[in-house]
N, CA, C and O atoms as a printed pandas DataFrame, in Angstrom:
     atom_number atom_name residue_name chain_id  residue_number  x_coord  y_coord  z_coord
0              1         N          UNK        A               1   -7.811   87.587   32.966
1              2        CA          UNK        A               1   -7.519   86.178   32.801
2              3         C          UNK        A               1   -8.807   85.471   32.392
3              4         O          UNK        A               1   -9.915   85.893   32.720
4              5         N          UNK        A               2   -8.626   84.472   31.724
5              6        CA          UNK        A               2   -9.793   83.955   30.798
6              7         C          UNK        A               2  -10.094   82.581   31.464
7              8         O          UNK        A               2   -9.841   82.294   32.634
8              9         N          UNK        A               3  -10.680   81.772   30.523
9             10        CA          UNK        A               3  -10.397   79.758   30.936
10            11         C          UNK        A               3  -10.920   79.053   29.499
11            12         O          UNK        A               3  -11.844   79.263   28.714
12            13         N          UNK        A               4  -10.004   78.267   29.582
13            14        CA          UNK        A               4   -9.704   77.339   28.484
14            15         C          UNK        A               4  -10.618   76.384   28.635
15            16         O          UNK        A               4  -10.704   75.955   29.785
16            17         N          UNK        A               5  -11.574   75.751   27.569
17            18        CA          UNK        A               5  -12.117   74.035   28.082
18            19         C          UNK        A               5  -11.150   73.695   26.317
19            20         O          UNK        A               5  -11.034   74.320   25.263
20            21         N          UNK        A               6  -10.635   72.329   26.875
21            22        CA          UNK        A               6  -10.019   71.650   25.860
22            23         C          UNK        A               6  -11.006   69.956   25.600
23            24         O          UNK        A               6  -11.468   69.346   26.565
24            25         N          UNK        A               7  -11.117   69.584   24.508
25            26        CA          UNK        A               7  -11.214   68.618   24.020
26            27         C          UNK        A               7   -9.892   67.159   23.850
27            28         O          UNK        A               7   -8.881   67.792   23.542
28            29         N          UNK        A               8   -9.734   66.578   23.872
29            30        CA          UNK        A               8   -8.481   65.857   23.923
30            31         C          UNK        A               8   -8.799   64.264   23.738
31            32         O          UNK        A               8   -9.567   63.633   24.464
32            33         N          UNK        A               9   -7.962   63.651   22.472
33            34        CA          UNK        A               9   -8.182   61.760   22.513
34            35         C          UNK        A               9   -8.131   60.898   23.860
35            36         O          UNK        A               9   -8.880   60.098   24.421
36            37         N          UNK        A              10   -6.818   61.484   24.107
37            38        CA          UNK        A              10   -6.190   61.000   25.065
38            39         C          UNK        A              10   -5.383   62.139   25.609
39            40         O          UNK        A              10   -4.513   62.609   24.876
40            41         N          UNK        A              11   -5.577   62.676   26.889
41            42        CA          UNK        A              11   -5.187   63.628   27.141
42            43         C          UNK        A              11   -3.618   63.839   27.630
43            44         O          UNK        A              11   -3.341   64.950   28.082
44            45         N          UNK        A              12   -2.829   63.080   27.580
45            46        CA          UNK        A              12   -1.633   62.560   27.564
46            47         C          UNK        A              12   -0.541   62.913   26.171
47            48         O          UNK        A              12    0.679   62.970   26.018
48            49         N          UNK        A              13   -1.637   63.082   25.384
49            50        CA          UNK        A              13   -1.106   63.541   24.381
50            51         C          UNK        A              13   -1.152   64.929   23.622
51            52         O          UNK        A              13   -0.363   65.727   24.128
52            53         N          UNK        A              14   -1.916   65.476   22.459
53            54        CA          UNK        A              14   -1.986   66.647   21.946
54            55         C          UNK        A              14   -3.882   67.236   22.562
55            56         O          UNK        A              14   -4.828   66.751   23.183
56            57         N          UNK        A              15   -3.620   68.161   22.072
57            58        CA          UNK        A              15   -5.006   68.974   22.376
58            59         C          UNK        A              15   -6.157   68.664   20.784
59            60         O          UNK        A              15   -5.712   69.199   19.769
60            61         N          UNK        A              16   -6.849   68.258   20.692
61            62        CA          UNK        A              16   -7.904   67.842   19.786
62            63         C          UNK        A              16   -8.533   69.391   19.321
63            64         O          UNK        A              16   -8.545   70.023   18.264
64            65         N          UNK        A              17   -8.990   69.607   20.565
65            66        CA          UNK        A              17   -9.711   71.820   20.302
66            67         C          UNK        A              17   -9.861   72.286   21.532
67            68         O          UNK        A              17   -9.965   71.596   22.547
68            69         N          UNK        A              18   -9.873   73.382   21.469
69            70        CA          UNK        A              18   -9.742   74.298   22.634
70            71         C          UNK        A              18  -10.742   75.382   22.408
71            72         O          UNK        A              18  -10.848   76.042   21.375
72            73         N          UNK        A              19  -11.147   75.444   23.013
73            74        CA          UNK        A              19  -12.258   76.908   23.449
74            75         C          UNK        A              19  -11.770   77.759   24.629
75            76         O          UNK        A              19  -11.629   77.345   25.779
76            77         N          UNK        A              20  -11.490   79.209   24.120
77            78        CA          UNK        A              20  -11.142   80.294   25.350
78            79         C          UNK        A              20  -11.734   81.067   25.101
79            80         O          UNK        A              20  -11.862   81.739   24.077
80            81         N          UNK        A              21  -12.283   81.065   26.253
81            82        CA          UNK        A              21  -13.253   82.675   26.526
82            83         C          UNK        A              21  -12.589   83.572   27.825
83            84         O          UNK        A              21  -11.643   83.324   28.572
84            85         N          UNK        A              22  -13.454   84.636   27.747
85            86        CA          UNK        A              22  -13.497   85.407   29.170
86            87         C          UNK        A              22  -14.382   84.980   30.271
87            88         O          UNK        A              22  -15.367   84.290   30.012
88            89         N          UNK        A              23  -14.129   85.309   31.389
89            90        CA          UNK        A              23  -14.800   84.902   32.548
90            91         C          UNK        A              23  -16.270   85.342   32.242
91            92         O          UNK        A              23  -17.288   84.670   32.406
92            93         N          UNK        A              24  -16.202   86.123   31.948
93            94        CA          UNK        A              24  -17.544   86.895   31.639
94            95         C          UNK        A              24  -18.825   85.676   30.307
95            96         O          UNK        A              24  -20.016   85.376   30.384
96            97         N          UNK        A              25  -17.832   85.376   29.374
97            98        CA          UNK        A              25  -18.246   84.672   28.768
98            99         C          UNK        A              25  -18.644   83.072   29.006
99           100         O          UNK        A              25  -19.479   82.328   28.491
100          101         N          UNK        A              26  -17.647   82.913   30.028
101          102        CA          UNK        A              26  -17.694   81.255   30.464
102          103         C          UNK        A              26  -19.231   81.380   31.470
103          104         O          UNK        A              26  -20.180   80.625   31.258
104          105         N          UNK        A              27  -19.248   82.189   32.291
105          106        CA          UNK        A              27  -20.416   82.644   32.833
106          107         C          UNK        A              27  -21.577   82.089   32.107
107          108         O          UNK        A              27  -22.273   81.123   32.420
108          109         N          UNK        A              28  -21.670   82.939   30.989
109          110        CA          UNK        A              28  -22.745   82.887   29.973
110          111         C          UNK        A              28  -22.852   81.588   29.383
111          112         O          UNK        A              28  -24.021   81.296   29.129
112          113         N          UNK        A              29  -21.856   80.556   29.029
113          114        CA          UNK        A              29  -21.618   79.869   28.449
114          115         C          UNK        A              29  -22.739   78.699   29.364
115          116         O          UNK        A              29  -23.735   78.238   28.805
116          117         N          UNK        A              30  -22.341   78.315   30.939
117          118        CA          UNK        A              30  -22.708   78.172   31.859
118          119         C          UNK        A              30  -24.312   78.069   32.189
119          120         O          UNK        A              30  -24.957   77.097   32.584
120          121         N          UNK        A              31  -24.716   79.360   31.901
121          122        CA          UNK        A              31  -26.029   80.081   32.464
122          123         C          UNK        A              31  -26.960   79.471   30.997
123          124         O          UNK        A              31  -28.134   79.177   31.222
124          125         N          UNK        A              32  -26.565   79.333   29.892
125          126        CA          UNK        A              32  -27.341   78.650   29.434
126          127         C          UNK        A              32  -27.231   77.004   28.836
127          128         O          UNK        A              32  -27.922   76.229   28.176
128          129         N          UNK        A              33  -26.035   77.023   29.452
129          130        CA          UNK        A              33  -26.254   75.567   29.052
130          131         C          UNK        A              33  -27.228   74.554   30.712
131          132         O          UNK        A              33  -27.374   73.354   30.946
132          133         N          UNK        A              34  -27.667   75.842   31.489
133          134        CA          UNK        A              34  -28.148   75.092   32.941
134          135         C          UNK        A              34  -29.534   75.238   32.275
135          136         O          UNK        A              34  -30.240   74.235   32.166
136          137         N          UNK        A              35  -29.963   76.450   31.818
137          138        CA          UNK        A              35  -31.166   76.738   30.970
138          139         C          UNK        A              35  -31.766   75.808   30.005
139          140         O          UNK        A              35  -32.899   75.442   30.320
140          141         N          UNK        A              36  -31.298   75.332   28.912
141          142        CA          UNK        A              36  -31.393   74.226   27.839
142          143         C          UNK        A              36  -31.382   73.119   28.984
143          144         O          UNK        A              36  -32.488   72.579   28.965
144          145         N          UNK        A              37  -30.832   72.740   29.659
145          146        CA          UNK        A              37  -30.705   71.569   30.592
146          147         C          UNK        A              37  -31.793   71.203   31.114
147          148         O          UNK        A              37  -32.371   70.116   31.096
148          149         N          UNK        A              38  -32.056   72.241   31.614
149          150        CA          UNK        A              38  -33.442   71.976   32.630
150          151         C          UNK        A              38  -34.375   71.634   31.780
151          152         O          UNK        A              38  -34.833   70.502   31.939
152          153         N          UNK        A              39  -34.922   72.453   30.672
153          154        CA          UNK        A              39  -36.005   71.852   29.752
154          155         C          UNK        A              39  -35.680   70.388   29.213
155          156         O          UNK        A              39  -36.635   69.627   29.055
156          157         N          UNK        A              40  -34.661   70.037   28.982
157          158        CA          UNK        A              40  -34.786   69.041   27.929
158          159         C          UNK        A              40  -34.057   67.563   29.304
159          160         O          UNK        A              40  -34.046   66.332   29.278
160          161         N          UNK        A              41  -33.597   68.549   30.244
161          162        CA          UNK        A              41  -33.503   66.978   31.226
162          163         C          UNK        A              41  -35.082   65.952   31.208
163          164         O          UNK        A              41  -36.180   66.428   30.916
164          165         N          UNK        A              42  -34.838   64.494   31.591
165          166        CA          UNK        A              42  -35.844   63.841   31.599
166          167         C          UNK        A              42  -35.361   62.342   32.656
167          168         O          UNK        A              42  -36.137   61.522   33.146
168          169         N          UNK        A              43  -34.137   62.367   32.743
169          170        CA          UNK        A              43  -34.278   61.301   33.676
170          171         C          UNK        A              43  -33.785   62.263   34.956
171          172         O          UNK        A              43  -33.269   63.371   35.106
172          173         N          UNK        A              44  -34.351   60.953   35.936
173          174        CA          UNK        A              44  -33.189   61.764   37.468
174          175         C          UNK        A              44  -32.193   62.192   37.563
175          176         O          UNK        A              44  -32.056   63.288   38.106
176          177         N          UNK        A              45  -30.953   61.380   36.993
177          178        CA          UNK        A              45  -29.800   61.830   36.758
178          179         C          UNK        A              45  -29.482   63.047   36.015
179          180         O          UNK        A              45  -28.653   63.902   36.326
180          181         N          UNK        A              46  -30.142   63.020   35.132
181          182        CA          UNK        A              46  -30.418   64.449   34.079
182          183         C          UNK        A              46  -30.441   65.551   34.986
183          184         O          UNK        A              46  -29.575   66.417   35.102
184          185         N          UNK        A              47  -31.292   65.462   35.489
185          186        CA          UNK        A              47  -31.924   66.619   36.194
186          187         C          UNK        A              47  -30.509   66.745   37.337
187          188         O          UNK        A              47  -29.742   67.695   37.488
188          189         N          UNK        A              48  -30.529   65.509   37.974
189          190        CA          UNK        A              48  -29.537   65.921   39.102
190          191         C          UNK        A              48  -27.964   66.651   38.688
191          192         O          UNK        A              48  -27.411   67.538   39.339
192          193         N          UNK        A              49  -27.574   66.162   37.736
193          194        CA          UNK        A              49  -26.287   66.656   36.614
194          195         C          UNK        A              49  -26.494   68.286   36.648
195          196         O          UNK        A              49  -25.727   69.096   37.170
196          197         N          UNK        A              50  -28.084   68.643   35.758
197          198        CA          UNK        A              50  -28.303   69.768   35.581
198          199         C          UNK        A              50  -28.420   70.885   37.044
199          200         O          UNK        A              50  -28.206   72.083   36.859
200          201         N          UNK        A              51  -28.766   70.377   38.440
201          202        CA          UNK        A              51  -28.650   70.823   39.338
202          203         C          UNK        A              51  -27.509   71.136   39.485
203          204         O          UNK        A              51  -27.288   72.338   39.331
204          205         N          UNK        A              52  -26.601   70.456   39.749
205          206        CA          UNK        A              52  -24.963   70.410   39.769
206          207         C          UNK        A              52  -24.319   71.351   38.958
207          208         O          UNK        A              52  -23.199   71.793   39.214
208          209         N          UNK        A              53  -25.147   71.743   37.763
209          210        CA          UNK        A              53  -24.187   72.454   37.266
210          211         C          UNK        A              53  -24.727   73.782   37.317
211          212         O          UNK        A              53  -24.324   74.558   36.450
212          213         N          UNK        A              54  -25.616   74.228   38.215
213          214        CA          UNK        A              54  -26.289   75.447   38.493
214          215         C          UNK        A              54  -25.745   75.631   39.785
215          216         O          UNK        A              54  -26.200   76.534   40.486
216          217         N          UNK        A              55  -24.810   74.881   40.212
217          218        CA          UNK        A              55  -24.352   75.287   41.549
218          219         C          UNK        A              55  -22.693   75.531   41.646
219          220         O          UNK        A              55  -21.983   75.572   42.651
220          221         N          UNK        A              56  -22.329   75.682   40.190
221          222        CA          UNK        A              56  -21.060   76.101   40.339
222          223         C          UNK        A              56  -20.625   77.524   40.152
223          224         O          UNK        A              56  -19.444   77.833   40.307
């Protein structure tokens, strides 16, 4: 079993785009978008966002 992230106008309505990967891949997907994060965060919130998302 995989996971979907969808894009959407209004989500009430049609799907805009969809991205499916494997678990394996969403992982990865994940692991560097916490990576890029951390370097290029610069406010508090930044950073705190980027924490947050190293803890899922």
């Amino acid at each position: 079993m995989g996971n979907t992230i969808t894009l959407c106008d209004n989500c009430n309505e049609k799907i805009v785009e969809s991205l499916s990967m494997s678990n394996g891949a969403t992982n990865v997907l994940l692991d560097v978008l916490a990576l890029s994060g951390s370097d290029l965060a610069l406010t508090t919130r930044e950073k705190e966002f980027i924490v947050w998302l190293n803890q899922l």
